[in-house]
Short mmCIF file of C-alpha atoms and ligand atoms in Angstrom, two decimals:
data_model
loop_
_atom_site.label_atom_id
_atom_site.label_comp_id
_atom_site.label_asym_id
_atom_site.label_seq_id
_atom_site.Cartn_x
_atom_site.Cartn_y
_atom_site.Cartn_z
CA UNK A 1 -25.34 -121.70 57.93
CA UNK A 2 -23.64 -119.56 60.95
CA UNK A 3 -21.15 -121.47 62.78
CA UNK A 4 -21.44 -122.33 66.08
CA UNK A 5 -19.04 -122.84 68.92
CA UNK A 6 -20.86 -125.03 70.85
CA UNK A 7 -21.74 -129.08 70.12
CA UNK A 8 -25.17 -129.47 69.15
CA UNK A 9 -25.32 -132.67 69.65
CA UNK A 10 -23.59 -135.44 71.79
CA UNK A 11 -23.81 -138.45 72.35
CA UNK A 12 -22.91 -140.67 75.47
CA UNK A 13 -21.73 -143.97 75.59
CA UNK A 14 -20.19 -146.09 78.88
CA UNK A 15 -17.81 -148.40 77.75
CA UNK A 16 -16.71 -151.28 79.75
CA UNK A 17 -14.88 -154.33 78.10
CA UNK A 18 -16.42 -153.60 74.89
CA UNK A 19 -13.24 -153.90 72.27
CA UNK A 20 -14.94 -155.96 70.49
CA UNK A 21 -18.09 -153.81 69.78
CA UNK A 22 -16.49 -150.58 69.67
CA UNK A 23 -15.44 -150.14 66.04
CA UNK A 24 -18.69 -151.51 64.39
CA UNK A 25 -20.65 -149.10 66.88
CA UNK A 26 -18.38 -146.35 66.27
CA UNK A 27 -19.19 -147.11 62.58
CA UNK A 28 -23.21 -147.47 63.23
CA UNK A 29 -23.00 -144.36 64.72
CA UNK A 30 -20.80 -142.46 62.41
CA UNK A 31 -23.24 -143.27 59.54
CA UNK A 32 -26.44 -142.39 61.73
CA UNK A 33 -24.38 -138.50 62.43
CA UNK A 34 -23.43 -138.28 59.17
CA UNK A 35 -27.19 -137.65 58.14
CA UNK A 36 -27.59 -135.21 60.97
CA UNK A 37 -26.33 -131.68 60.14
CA UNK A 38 -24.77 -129.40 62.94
CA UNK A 39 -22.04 -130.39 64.74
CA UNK A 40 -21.63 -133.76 66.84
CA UNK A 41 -19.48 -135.15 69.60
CA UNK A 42 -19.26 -138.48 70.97
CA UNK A 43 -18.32 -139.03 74.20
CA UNK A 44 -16.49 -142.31 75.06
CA UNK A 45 -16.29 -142.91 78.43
CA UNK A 46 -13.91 -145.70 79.52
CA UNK A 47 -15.12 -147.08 82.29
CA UNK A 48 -11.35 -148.64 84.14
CA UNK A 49 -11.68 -151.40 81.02
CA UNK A 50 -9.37 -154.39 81.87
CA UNK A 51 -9.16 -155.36 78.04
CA UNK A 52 -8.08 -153.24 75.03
CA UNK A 53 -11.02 -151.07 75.27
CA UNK A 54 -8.95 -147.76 74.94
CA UNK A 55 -6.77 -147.99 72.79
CA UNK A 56 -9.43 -149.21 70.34
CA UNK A 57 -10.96 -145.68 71.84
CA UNK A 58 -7.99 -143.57 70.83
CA UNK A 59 -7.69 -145.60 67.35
CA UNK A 60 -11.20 -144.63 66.81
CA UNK A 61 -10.48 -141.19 67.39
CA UNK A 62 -7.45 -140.70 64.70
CA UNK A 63 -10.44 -142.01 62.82
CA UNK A 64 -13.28 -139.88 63.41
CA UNK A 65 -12.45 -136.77 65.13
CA UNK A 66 -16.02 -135.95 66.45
CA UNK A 67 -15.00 -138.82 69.10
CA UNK A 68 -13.88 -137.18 72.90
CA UNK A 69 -12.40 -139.73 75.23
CA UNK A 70 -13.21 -140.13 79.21
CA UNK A 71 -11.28 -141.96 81.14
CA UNK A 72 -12.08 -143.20 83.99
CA UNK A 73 -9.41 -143.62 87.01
CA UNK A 74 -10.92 -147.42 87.59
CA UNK A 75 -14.37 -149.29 87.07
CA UNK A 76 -17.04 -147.21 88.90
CA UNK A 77 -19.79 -149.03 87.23
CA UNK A 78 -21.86 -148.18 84.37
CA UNK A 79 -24.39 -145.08 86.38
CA UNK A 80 -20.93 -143.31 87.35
CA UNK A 81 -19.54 -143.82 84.07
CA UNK A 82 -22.51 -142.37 82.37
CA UNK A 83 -23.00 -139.42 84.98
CA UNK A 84 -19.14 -138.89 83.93
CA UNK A 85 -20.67 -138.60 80.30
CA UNK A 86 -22.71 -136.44 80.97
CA UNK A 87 -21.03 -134.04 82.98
CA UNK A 88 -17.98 -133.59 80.25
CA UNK A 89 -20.97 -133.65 77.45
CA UNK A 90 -20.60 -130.34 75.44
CA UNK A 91 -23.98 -130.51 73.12
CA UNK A 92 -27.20 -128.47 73.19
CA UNK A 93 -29.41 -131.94 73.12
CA UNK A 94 -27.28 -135.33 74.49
CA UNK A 95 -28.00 -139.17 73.48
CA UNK A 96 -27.28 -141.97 75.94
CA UNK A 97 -26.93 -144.90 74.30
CA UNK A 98 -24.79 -148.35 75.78
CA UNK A 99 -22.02 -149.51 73.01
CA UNK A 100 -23.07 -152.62 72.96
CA UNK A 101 -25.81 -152.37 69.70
CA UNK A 102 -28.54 -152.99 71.88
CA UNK A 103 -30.37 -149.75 71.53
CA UNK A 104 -29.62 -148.84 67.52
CA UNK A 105 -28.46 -145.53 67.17
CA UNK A 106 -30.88 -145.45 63.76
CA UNK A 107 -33.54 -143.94 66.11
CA UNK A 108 -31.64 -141.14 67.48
CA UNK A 109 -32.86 -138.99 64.21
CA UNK A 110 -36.42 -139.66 65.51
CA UNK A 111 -35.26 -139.20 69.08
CA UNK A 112 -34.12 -135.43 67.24
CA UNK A 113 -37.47 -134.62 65.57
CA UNK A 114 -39.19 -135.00 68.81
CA UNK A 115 -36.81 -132.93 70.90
CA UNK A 116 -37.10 -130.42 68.03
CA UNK A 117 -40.91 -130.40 68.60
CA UNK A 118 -39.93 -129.41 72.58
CA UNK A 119 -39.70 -132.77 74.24
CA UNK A 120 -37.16 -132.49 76.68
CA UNK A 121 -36.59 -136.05 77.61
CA UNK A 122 -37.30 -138.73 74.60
CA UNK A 123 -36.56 -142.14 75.57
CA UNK A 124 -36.83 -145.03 74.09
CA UNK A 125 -38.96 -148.02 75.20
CA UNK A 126 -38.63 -151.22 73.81
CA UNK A 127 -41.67 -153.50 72.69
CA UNK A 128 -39.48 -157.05 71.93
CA UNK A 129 -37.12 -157.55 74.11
CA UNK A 130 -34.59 -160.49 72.38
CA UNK A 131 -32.04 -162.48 73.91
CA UNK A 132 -33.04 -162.40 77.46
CA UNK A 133 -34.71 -164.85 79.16
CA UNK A 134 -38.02 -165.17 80.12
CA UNK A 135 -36.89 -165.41 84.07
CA UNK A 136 -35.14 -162.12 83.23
CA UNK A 137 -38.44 -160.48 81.65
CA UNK A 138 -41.11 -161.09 84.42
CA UNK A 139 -38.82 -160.25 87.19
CA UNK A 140 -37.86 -156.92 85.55
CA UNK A 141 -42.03 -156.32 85.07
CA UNK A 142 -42.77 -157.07 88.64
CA UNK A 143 -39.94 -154.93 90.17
CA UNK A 144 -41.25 -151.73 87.76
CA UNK A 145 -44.37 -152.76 88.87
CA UNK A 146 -43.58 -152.68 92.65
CA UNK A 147 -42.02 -149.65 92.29
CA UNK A 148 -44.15 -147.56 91.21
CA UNK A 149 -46.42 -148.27 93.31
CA UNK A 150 -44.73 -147.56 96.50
CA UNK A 151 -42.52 -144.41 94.90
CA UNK A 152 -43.94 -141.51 93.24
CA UNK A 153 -41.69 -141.14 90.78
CA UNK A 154 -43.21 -143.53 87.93
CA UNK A 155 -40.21 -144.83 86.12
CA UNK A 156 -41.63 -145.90 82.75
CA UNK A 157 -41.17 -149.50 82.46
CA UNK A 158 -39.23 -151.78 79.57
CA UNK A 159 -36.90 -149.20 79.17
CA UNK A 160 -32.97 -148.56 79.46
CA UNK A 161 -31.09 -145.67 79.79
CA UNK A 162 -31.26 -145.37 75.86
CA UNK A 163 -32.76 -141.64 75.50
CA UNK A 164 -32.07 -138.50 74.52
CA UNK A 165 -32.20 -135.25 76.54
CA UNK A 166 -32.21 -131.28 76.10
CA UNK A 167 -29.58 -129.09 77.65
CA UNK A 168 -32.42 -128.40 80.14
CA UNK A 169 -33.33 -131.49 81.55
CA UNK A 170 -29.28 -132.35 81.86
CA UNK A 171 -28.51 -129.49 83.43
CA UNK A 172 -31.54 -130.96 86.44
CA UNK A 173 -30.38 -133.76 85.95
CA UNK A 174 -26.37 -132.83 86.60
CA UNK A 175 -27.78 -131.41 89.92
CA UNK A 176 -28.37 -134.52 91.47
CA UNK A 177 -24.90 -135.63 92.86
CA UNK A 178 -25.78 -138.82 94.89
CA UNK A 179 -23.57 -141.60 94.85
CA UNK A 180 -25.77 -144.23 94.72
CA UNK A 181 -27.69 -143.65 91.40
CA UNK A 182 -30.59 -145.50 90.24
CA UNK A 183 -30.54 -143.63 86.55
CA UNK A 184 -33.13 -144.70 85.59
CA UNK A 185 -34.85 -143.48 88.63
CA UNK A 186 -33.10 -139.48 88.41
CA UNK A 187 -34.16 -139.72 84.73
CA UNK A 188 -37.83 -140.01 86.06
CA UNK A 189 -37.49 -137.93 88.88
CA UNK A 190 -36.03 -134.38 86.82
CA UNK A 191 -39.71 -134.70 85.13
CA UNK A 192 -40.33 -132.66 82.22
CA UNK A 193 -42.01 -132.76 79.06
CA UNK A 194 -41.11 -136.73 77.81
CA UNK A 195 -41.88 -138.61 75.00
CA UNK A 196 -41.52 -142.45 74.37
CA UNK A 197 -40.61 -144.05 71.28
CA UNK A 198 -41.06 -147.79 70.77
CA UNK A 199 -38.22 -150.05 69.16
CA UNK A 200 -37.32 -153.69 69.14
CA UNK A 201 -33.98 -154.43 71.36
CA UNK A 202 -31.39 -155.86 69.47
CA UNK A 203 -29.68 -159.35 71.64
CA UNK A 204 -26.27 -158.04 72.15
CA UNK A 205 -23.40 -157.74 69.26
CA UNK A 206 -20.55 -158.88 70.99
CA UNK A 207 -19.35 -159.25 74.41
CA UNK A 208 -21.11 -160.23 77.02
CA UNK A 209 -23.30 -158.99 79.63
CA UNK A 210 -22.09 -157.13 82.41
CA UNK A 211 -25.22 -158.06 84.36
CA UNK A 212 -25.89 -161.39 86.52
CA UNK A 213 -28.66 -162.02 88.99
CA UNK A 214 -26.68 -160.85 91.72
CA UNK A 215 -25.78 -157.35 90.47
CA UNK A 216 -29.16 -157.00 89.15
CA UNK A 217 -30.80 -157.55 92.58
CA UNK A 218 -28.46 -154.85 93.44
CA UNK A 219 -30.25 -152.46 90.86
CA UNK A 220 -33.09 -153.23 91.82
CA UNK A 221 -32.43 -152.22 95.67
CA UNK A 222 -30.88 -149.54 94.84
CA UNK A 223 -33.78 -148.27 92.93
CA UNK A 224 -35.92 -148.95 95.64
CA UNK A 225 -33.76 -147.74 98.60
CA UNK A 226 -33.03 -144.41 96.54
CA UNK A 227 -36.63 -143.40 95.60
CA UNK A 228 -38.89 -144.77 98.63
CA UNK A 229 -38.34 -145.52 102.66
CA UNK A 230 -41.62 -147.60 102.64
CA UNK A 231 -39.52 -150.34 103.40
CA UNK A 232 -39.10 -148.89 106.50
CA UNK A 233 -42.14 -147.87 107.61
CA UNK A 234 -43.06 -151.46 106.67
CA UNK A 235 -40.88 -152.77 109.38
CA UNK A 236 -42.92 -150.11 111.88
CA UNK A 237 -46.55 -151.65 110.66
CA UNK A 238 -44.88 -155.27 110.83
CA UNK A 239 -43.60 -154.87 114.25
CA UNK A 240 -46.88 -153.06 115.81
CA UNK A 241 -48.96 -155.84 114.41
CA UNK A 242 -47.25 -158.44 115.70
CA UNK A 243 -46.51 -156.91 119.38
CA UNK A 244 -50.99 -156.28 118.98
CA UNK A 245 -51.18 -160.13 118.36
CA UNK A 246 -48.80 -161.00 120.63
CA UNK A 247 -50.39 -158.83 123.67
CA UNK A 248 -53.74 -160.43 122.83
CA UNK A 249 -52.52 -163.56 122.71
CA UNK A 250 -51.24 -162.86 126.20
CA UNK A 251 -54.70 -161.69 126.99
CA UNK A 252 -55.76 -164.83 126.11
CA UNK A 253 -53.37 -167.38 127.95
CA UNK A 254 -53.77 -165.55 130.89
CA UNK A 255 -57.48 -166.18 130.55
CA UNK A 256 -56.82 -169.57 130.24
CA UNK A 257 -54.72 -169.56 132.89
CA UNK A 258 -57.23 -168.99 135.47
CA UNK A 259 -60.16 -170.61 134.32
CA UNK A 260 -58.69 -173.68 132.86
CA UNK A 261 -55.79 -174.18 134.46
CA UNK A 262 -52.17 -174.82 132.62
CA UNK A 263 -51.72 -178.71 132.47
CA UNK A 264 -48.54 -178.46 129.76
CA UNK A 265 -46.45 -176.31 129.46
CA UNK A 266 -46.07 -174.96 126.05
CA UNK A 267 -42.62 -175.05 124.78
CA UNK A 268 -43.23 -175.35 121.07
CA UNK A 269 -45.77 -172.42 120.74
CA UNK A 270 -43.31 -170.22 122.97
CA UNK A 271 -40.30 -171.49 120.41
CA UNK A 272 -42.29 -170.37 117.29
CA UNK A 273 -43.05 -167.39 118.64
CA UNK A 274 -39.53 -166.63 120.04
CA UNK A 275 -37.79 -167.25 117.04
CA UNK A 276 -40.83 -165.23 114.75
CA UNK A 277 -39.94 -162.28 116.59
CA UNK A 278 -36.32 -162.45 116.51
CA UNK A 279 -36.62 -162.95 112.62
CA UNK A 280 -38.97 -159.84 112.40
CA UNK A 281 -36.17 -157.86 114.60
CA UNK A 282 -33.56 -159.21 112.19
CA UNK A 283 -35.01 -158.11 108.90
CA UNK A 284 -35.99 -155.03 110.34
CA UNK A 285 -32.33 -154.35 111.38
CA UNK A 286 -31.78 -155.20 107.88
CA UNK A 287 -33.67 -152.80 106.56
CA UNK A 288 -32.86 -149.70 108.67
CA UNK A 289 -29.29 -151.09 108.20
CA UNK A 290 -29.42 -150.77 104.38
CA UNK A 291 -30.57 -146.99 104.75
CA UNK A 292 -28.18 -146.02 107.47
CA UNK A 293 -25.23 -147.78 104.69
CA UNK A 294 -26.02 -145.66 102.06
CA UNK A 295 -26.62 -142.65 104.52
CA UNK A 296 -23.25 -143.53 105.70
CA UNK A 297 -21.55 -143.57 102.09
CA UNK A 298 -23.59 -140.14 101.08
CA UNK A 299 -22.29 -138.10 104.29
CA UNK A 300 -18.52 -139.41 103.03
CA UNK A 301 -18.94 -136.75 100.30
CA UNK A 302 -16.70 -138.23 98.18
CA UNK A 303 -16.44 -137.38 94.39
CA UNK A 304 -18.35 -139.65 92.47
CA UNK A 305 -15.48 -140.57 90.10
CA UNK A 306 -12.06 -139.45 89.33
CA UNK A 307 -10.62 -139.22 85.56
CA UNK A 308 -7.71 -140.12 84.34
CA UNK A 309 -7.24 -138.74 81.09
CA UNK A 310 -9.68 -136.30 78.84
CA UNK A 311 -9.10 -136.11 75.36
CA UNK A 312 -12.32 -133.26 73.83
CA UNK A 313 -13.18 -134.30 70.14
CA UNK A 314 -11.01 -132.28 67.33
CA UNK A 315 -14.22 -130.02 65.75
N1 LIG B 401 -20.86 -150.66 81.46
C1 LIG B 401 -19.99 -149.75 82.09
N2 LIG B 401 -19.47 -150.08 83.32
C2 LIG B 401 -19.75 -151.25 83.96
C3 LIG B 401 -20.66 -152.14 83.32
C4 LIG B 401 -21.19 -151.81 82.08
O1 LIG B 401 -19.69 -148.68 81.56
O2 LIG B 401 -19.23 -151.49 85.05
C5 LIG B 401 -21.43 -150.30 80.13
C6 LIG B 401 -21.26 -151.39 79.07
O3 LIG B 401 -20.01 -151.28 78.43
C7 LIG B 401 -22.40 -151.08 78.12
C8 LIG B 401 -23.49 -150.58 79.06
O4 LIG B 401 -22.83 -150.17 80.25
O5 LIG B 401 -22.10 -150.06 77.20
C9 LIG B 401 -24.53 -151.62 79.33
O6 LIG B 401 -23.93 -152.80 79.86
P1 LIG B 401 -24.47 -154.25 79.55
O7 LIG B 401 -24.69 -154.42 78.10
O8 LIG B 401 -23.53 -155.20 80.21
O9 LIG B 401 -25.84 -154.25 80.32
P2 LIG B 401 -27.27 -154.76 79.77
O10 LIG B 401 -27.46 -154.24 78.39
O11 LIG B 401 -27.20 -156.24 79.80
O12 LIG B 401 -28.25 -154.17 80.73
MG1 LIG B 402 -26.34 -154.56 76.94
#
């Protein structure tokens, strides 16, 4: 076989408190690359870990020398830590996959065959999801739902960032430098030939979630704000509605007015409507407000993340 300079293959993982995981994935992994032939690289990214995280990283890589080590000046969350990946990822095809065992890196020889066969993106959808709860499940449905049907992008639904792409579609992909990234959303958006493989996600191996309610409705904005300004134009159609209503309704009190007369004067109706409108005004502040924020954060130009130390695998 001719020898070749670059990485054929690499594969991405965000780390973030994950000591516990790391060896047994490194080990998962290892086993999985073994099979492949061509070179491989995996990319660690530390993403500002406050536990042991990595130095059980730079044990791993006296181990295994295919492993390269990112890290990161702080915790930038898990999009900027993959983005981080991906930018330092040397390989002609690249895997994301999280180190926590929930997407099992046996599939990323399948993931292979199919890029092989000239799909550019192959991701990985899952068809049980375990160890989440069933709160967790419908809400996740309805948002994918939602939003694809107010963006264009369709981001396929039940599945992670667990996928594997060609040089190509990372090199799109690496062109889009916003800072607030909905990955799953830029993964959608960079189109290309894509092909979805079905798999059962695993409940976690160790460690626990990085997610809670809170941070997920955060996602889930995000994805929205970055990918559609419907909500906006929603606050338009709101507002024009009710200032129609609200002028006919005028229409008709004055009517009233001089045929009928005006024996009581109607303090409750005029509250209710008072405090409708001001509630209207407020979420549509809101909304504009949330747009201006991130238009605010964008124009800042600021890098997305800064790295501390870069240590390139040893083949
Ligand atoms: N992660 C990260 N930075 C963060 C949070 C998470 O790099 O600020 C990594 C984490 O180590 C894991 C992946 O992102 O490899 C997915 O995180 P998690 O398992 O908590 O999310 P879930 O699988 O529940 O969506
Ligand atoms: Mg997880």
């Amino acid at each position: 076989m001719s020898k070749e300079s670059v990485t054929k293959l690499s594969i991405v993982v965000p780390a973030y408190n994950e000591q516990e995981v790391l060896p047994e994935f490194r080990r998962r992994v290892a086993k999985v690359l073994d099979g492949i032939d061509g070179p491989c690289e995996i990319v660690f990214v530390n993403d500002g870990s406050k536990d042991n995280t990595i130095n059980v990283m730079h044990q791993l890589r006296e181990l295994d020398p295919r492993i390269s080590i990112i890290d990161l000046s702080r915790n930038f969350g898990k999009e900027i830590a993959l983005t981080a990946g991906l930018d330092f990822a040397r390989g002609e095809a690249v895997v994301v996959i999280d180190a926590d065992l929930q997407d099992p890196p046996e599939l990323i020889p399948e993931m292979i065959k199919y890029w092989k066969e000239g799909a550019d993106v192959v991701y990985a959808r899952r068809s049980v999801r375990e160890g989440e709860t069933w709160f967790k499940k419908t809400t996740a449905k309805m948002f994918y739902r939602l939003l694809k049907k107010v963006s264009r992008v369709d981001v396929p639904e039940d599945t992670g960032d667990f996928r594997l792409l060609s040089r190509r579609a990372l090199e799109a992909l690496k062109q889009l430098r916003e800072r607030h990234r909905y990955m799953k959303g830029l993964f959608a958006w960079i189109g290309f030939p894509a092909k979805a493989i079905y798999y059962k996600r695993d409940p976690r191996f160790a460690g626990v979630t990085k997610w809670n309610y809170f941070k997920l409705w955060g996602l889930a904005l995000e994805g929205f704000t970055s990918f559609t300004t419907a909500p906006l134009k929603v606050a338009t159609y709101v507002g024009a509605f009710v200032a129609m209503a609200a002028f006919l309704f005028a229409l008709f009190i004055i009517y009233k007015t001089i045929f009928y007369g005006d024996p009581v004067a109607g303090y409750p109706s005029l509250m209710v409507v008072v405090l409708f409108i001001g509630g209207i005004q407020l979420v549509a502040l809101g909304v504009i407000g949330e747009y201006l924020g991130r238009m605010f954060m964008e124009t800042k130009l600021r890098p997305l993340y800064l790295v501390k130390d870069y240590l390139p695998s040893q083949e």
